[in-house]
mmCIF file of C-alpha atoms in Angstrom:
data_model
loop_
_atom_site.group_PDB
_atom_site.id
_atom_site.type_symbol
_atom_site.label_atom_id
_atom_site.label_comp_id
_atom_site.label_asym_id
_atom_site.label_seq_id
_atom_site.Cartn_x
_atom_site.Cartn_y
_atom_site.Cartn_z
ATOM 1 C CA MET A 1 0.000 0.000 0.000
ATOM 2 C CA PHE A 2 1.229 3.454 -0.940
ATOM 3 C CA ALA A 3 -0.151 6.849 0.027
ATOM 4 C CA ILE A 4 0.428 10.482 -0.857
ATOM 5 C CA TYR A 5 -0.043 13.049 1.894
ATOM 6 C CA ASN A 6 -0.382 16.809 1.521
ATOM 7 C CA ASN A 7 -0.235 18.734 4.793
ATOM 8 C CA GLY A 8 -1.356 15.601 6.603
ATOM 9 C CA THR A 9 -4.324 14.876 4.320
ATOM 10 C CA VAL A 10 -4.330 11.691 2.246
ATOM 11 C CA GLY A 11 -4.746 12.498 -1.449
ATOM 12 C CA PHE A 12 -4.157 8.961 -2.720
ATOM 13 C CA ARG A 13 -4.016 5.504 -1.144
ATOM 14 C CA SER A 14 -3.970 2.255 -3.099
ATOM 15 C CA THR A 15 -2.397 -1.145 -3.588
ATOM 16 C CA SER A 16 -0.469 -2.041 -6.722
ATOM 17 C CA ASP A 17 -3.574 -3.815 -8.063
ATOM 18 C CA ASN A 18 -5.230 -0.418 -8.482
ATOM 19 C CA LEU A 19 -2.279 1.354 -10.052
ATOM 20 C CA TYR A 20 -3.506 0.733 -13.599
ATOM 21 C CA ASP A 21 -6.170 3.361 -12.993
ATOM 22 C CA LEU A 22 -4.151 6.457 -12.154
ATOM 23 C CA LYS A 23 -7.035 8.883 -12.291
ATOM 24 C CA ASN A 24 -6.737 9.744 -8.603
ATOM 25 C CA ILE A 25 -2.997 10.316 -8.838
ATOM 26 C CA GLU A 26 -3.312 12.615 -11.829
ATOM 27 C CA GLN A 27 -5.901 14.732 -10.004
ATOM 28 C CA ILE A 28 -3.750 15.369 -6.942
ATOM 29 C CA GLU A 29 -3.285 19.061 -6.288
ATOM 30 C CA PRO A 30 0.070 20.536 -7.349
ATOM 31 C CA ILE A 31 2.693 20.677 -4.622
ATOM 32 C CA ARG A 32 2.584 24.030 -2.914
ATOM 33 C CA PHE A 33 6.138 24.672 -1.782
ATOM 34 C CA SER A 34 6.102 28.383 -1.004
ATOM 35 C CA PRO A 35 8.211 29.417 2.005
ATOM 36 C CA LYS A 36 6.616 32.337 3.790
ATOM 37 C CA GLU A 37 9.433 34.800 3.240
ATOM 38 C CA GLY A 38 10.426 33.707 -0.230
ATOM 39 C CA PHE A 39 13.956 32.752 0.690
ATOM 40 C CA ILE A 40 14.028 29.600 -1.471
ATOM 41 C CA HIS A 41 13.647 29.611 -5.242
ATOM 42 C CA ASP A 42 10.352 28.636 -6.893
ATOM 43 C CA TYR A 43 10.022 24.863 -7.235
ATOM 44 C CA THR A 44 6.840 24.888 -9.361
ATOM 45 C CA GLU A 45 8.479 23.782 -12.601
ATOM 46 C CA ASP A 46 10.513 21.085 -10.857
ATOM 47 C CA GLN A 47 7.438 19.754 -9.096
ATOM 48 C CA GLU A 48 5.422 19.540 -12.323
ATOM 49 C CA ARG A 49 8.217 17.477 -13.844
ATOM 50 C CA LYS A 50 8.382 15.268 -10.755
ATOM 51 C CA LYS A 51 4.613 14.803 -10.865
ATOM 52 C CA GLN A 52 4.872 13.294 -14.352
ATOM 53 C CA GLU A 53 7.818 11.141 -13.271
ATOM 54 C CA PHE A 54 5.746 10.037 -10.305
ATOM 55 C CA ILE A 55 2.872 8.922 -12.550
ATOM 56 C CA ASN A 56 5.243 7.074 -14.873
ATOM 57 C CA SER A 57 6.923 5.306 -11.962
ATOM 58 C CA TYR A 58 3.597 4.034 -10.665
ATOM 59 C CA ARG A 59 2.785 2.649 -14.090
ATOM 60 C CA LYS A 60 6.086 0.786 -14.044
ATOM 61 C CA MET A 61 5.385 -0.512 -10.542
ATOM 62 C CA ALA A 62 2.115 -2.029 -11.713
ATOM 63 C CA GLU A 63 4.042 -4.171 -14.193
ATOM 64 C CA ILE A 64 6.428 -5.718 -11.642
ATOM 65 C CA ASP A 65 6.132 -9.489 -11.418
ATOM 66 C CA THR A 66 5.177 -10.462 -7.862
ATOM 67 C CA LEU A 67 5.318 -14.238 -8.292
ATOM 68 C CA GLU A 68 8.750 -14.478 -6.660
ATOM 69 C CA PRO A 69 8.848 -14.269 -2.830
ATOM 70 C CA VAL A 70 10.298 -10.937 -1.719
ATOM 71 C CA TYR A 71 10.954 -9.029 1.464
ATOM 72 C CA LYS A 72 8.577 -6.448 2.872
ATOM 73 C CA ILE A 73 9.661 -2.938 3.768
ATOM 74 C CA LYS A 74 9.137 -3.729 7.463
ATOM 75 C CA ASP A 75 12.007 -6.231 7.142
ATOM 76 C CA ILE A 76 14.578 -3.585 6.197
ATOM 77 C CA MET A 77 13.242 -0.218 7.408
ATOM 78 C CA THR A 78 14.724 1.829 10.242
ATOM 79 C CA GLU A 79 12.166 1.791 13.051
ATOM 80 C CA ASP A 80 13.839 4.273 15.381
ATOM 81 C CA VAL A 81 13.348 7.187 13.011
ATOM 82 C CA PHE A 82 14.038 10.791 13.960
ATOM 83 C CA HIS A 83 11.105 13.075 13.211
ATOM 84 C CA ALA A 84 10.584 16.773 13.768
ATOM 85 C CA SER A 85 7.650 19.101 14.392
ATOM 86 C CA ILE A 86 6.799 22.239 12.444
ATOM 87 C CA ASN A 87 8.326 24.209 15.340
ATOM 88 C CA THR A 88 11.761 22.584 15.068
ATOM 89 C CA THR A 89 14.390 25.126 14.045
ATOM 90 C CA VAL A 90 16.613 25.050 10.989
ATOM 91 C CA GLU A 91 19.598 24.965 13.342
ATOM 92 C CA ASP A 92 18.395 21.791 15.081
ATOM 93 C CA ILE A 93 17.704 20.063 11.769
ATOM 94 C CA TYR A 94 21.044 21.150 10.306
ATOM 95 C CA TYR A 95 23.078 19.758 13.200
ATOM 96 C CA PHE A 96 21.081 16.534 13.311
ATOM 97 C CA ILE A 97 21.543 15.935 9.577
ATOM 98 C CA ASN A 98 25.287 16.433 9.898
ATOM 99 C CA ASP A 99 25.625 14.383 13.076
ATOM 100 C CA LYS A 100 23.498 11.407 11.986
ATOM 101 C CA ARG A 101 24.246 11.658 8.254
ATOM 102 C CA VAL A 102 20.605 11.407 7.207
ATOM 103 C CA SER A 103 19.139 12.977 4.091
ATOM 104 C CA SER A 104 15.429 13.311 4.892
ATOM 105 C CA ILE A 105 13.442 13.964 8.061
ATOM 106 C CA PRO A 106 9.652 13.453 8.336
ATOM 107 C CA ILE A 107 7.633 16.307 9.824
ATOM 108 C CA THR A 108 4.902 15.117 12.196
ATOM 109 C CA ASP A 109 2.297 16.432 14.599
ATOM 110 C CA PHE A 110 2.093 15.495 18.283
ATOM 111 C CA GLY A 111 0.556 12.108 17.506
ATOM 112 C CA LYS A 112 3.338 11.200 15.058
ATOM 113 C CA LYS A 113 0.944 11.645 12.151
ATOM 114 C CA ILE A 114 2.937 12.695 9.127
ATOM 115 C CA VAL A 115 2.326 16.198 7.773
ATOM 116 C CA GLY A 116 5.332 16.678 5.488
ATOM 117 C CA ILE A 117 9.050 16.166 5.028
ATOM 118 C CA ILE A 118 12.291 18.147 4.896
ATOM 119 C CA ASP A 119 15.553 17.137 3.255
ATOM 120 C CA LYS A 120 19.131 18.292 3.462
ATOM 121 C CA LYS A 121 19.081 19.877 -0.002
ATOM 122 C CA VAL A 122 16.434 22.380 1.110
ATOM 123 C CA ILE A 123 18.297 23.117 4.348
ATOM 124 C CA LEU A 124 21.657 23.618 2.631
ATOM 125 C CA ASN A 125 20.092 25.712 -0.125
ATOM 126 C CA LEU A 126 18.526 27.973 2.490
ATOM 127 C CA ILE A 127 21.724 28.372 4.517
ATOM 128 C CA MET A 128 23.935 29.084 1.504
ATOM 129 C CA LYS A 129 21.486 31.610 0.096
ATOM 130 C CA HIS A 130 21.385 33.518 3.389
ATOM 131 C CA ILE A 131 24.903 32.940 4.661
ATOM 132 C CA ASP A 132 25.253 36.664 5.424
ATOM 133 C CA ASP A 133 22.346 36.464 7.850
ATOM 134 C CA ILE A 134 23.055 33.024 9.263
ATOM 135 C CA GLU A 135 21.840 33.684 12.821
ATOM 136 C CA SER A 136 18.384 34.733 11.683
ATOM 137 C CA THR A 137 18.220 31.894 9.165
ATOM 138 C CA LEU A 138 19.054 29.226 11.741
ATOM 139 C CA LYS A 139 16.186 30.450 13.920
ATOM 140 C CA LYS A 140 13.623 29.791 11.196
ATOM 141 C CA THR A 141 11.316 26.835 11.817
ATOM 142 C CA MET A 142 10.150 23.933 9.689
ATOM 143 C CA ASN A 143 6.779 25.651 9.416
ATOM 144 C CA ASP A 144 8.466 28.102 7.018
ATOM 145 C CA ILE A 145 10.101 25.599 4.691
ATOM 146 C CA TYR A 146 8.873 22.017 5.039
ATOM 147 C CA ILE A 147 7.574 20.205 1.944
ATOM 148 C CA PRO A 148 3.855 19.462 2.506
ATOM 149 C CA GLU A 149 3.461 16.696 -0.088
ATOM 150 C CA VAL A 150 5.197 13.439 0.742
ATOM 151 C CA LEU A 151 5.090 9.936 -0.691
ATOM 152 C CA THR A 152 4.846 7.156 1.899
ATOM 153 C CA ALA A 153 4.580 3.376 1.960
ATOM 154 C CA ASP A 154 3.134 0.976 4.509
ATOM 155 C CA PRO A 155 5.173 -1.693 6.332
ATOM 156 C CA GLU A 156 3.789 -4.486 4.120
ATOM 157 C CA ALA A 157 4.888 -2.839 0.862
ATOM 158 C CA ASP A 158 7.007 -4.916 -1.515
ATOM 159 C CA VAL A 159 10.663 -3.853 -1.271
ATOM 160 C CA ARG A 160 11.034 -4.025 -5.059
ATOM 161 C CA LYS A 161 8.206 -1.575 -5.634
ATOM 162 C CA VAL A 162 9.513 0.932 -3.123
ATOM 163 C CA VAL A 163 13.005 0.730 -4.624
ATOM 164 C CA GLN A 164 11.560 1.304 -8.102
ATOM 165 C CA VAL A 165 9.736 4.438 -6.937
ATOM 166 C CA MET A 166 12.827 5.764 -5.170
ATOM 167 C CA LEU A 167 14.890 5.318 -8.326
ATOM 168 C CA ASP A 168 12.310 6.866 -10.635
ATOM 169 C CA LEU A 169 11.675 9.868 -8.388
ATOM 170 C CA ARG A 170 15.274 10.198 -7.186
ATOM 171 C CA LEU A 171 14.119 9.946 -3.581
ATOM 172 C CA ASP A 172 16.676 9.548 -0.820
ATOM 173 C CA ALA A 173 14.131 8.112 1.616
ATOM 174 C CA VAL A 174 10.473 7.108 1.978
ATOM 175 C CA PRO A 175 8.635 7.415 5.321
ATOM 176 C CA ILE A 176 6.690 4.326 6.410
ATOM 177 C CA VAL A 177 3.245 4.832 7.959
ATOM 178 C CA ASP A 178 0.626 2.439 9.321
ATOM 179 C CA ASP A 179 -3.109 2.288 8.602
ATOM 180 C CA ASN A 180 -3.704 5.129 11.071
ATOM 181 C CA ASP A 181 -1.281 7.454 9.244
ATOM 182 C CA ILE A 182 1.209 7.113 12.118
ATOM 183 C CA LEU A 183 4.923 7.225 11.306
ATOM 184 C CA VAL A 184 6.458 3.840 12.169
ATOM 185 C CA GLY A 185 9.747 3.964 10.272
ATOM 186 C CA ILE A 186 11.673 5.127 7.244
ATOM 187 C CA VAL A 187 13.554 3.392 4.448
ATOM 188 C CA SER A 188 16.561 5.092 2.891
ATOM 189 C CA LYS A 189 19.152 4.247 0.273
ATOM 190 C CA THR A 190 21.432 3.253 3.143
ATOM 191 C CA ASP A 191 18.844 0.787 4.474
ATOM 192 C CA ILE A 192 18.553 -0.793 1.038
ATOM 193 C CA LEU A 193 22.322 -1.136 0.620
ATOM 194 C CA LYS A 194 22.615 -2.718 4.069
ATOM 195 C CA ALA A 195 19.833 -5.163 3.204
ATOM 196 C CA VAL A 196 21.516 -6.146 -0.059
ATOM 197 C CA ALA A 197 24.777 -6.776 1.813
ATOM 198 C CA ASN A 198 23.256 -8.679 4.737
ATOM 199 C CA LEU A 199 20.329 -10.526 3.158
ATOM 200 C CA PRO A 200 21.689 -12.723 0.334
ATOM 201 C CA LYS A 201 18.216 -13.839 -0.758
ATOM 202 C CA LEU A 202 16.863 -10.311 -1.056
ATOM 203 C CA GLN A 203 15.524 -9.725 -4.575
ATOM 204 C CA LEU A 204 15.162 -6.157 -5.780
ATOM 205 C CA TRP A 205 14.156 -7.017 -9.334
ATOM 206 C CA SER A 206 11.840 -9.633 -10.761
#
């Protein structure tokens, strides 16, 4: 099962059996990434391109052969995942990213329900663009810059399908949520590489 959230609201949720009919995906509202003070460049064109890539990747996923036994995402995901609130500062996120060497951090509410995501590219872009006013920049919060639309998968998702989506969309990580929209883990490129190295029978391709 995959889902697309926008500011915590589910815009699409379906199994691979329903991916042939992509009507719901194509009708999802455009990503609205507009920081309040305009200190990051306009991502509209990039997001339109990614939207089409997203649709194409789902079409490819629907064609994956699932006859071979494969691992589920719950078998390889990181369960102890760091997540931040919309009130977390840029400074806190910056130091955590550098200390833990992670690329993406889910943004959640008090109940660990996912509302968005932030990644290191956005943070570094912001800091470099406002390096002359670094103190003020570091005090900004995630509420100013987080990305409201985020692709997630559930713990039972086929590893091969998640990997295919990550490759097609150039995603560094995918948050994992349960049926109640609660964040329960995350799968990153690092998790996948570790699984390939430690699980000889893991099959990424049919």
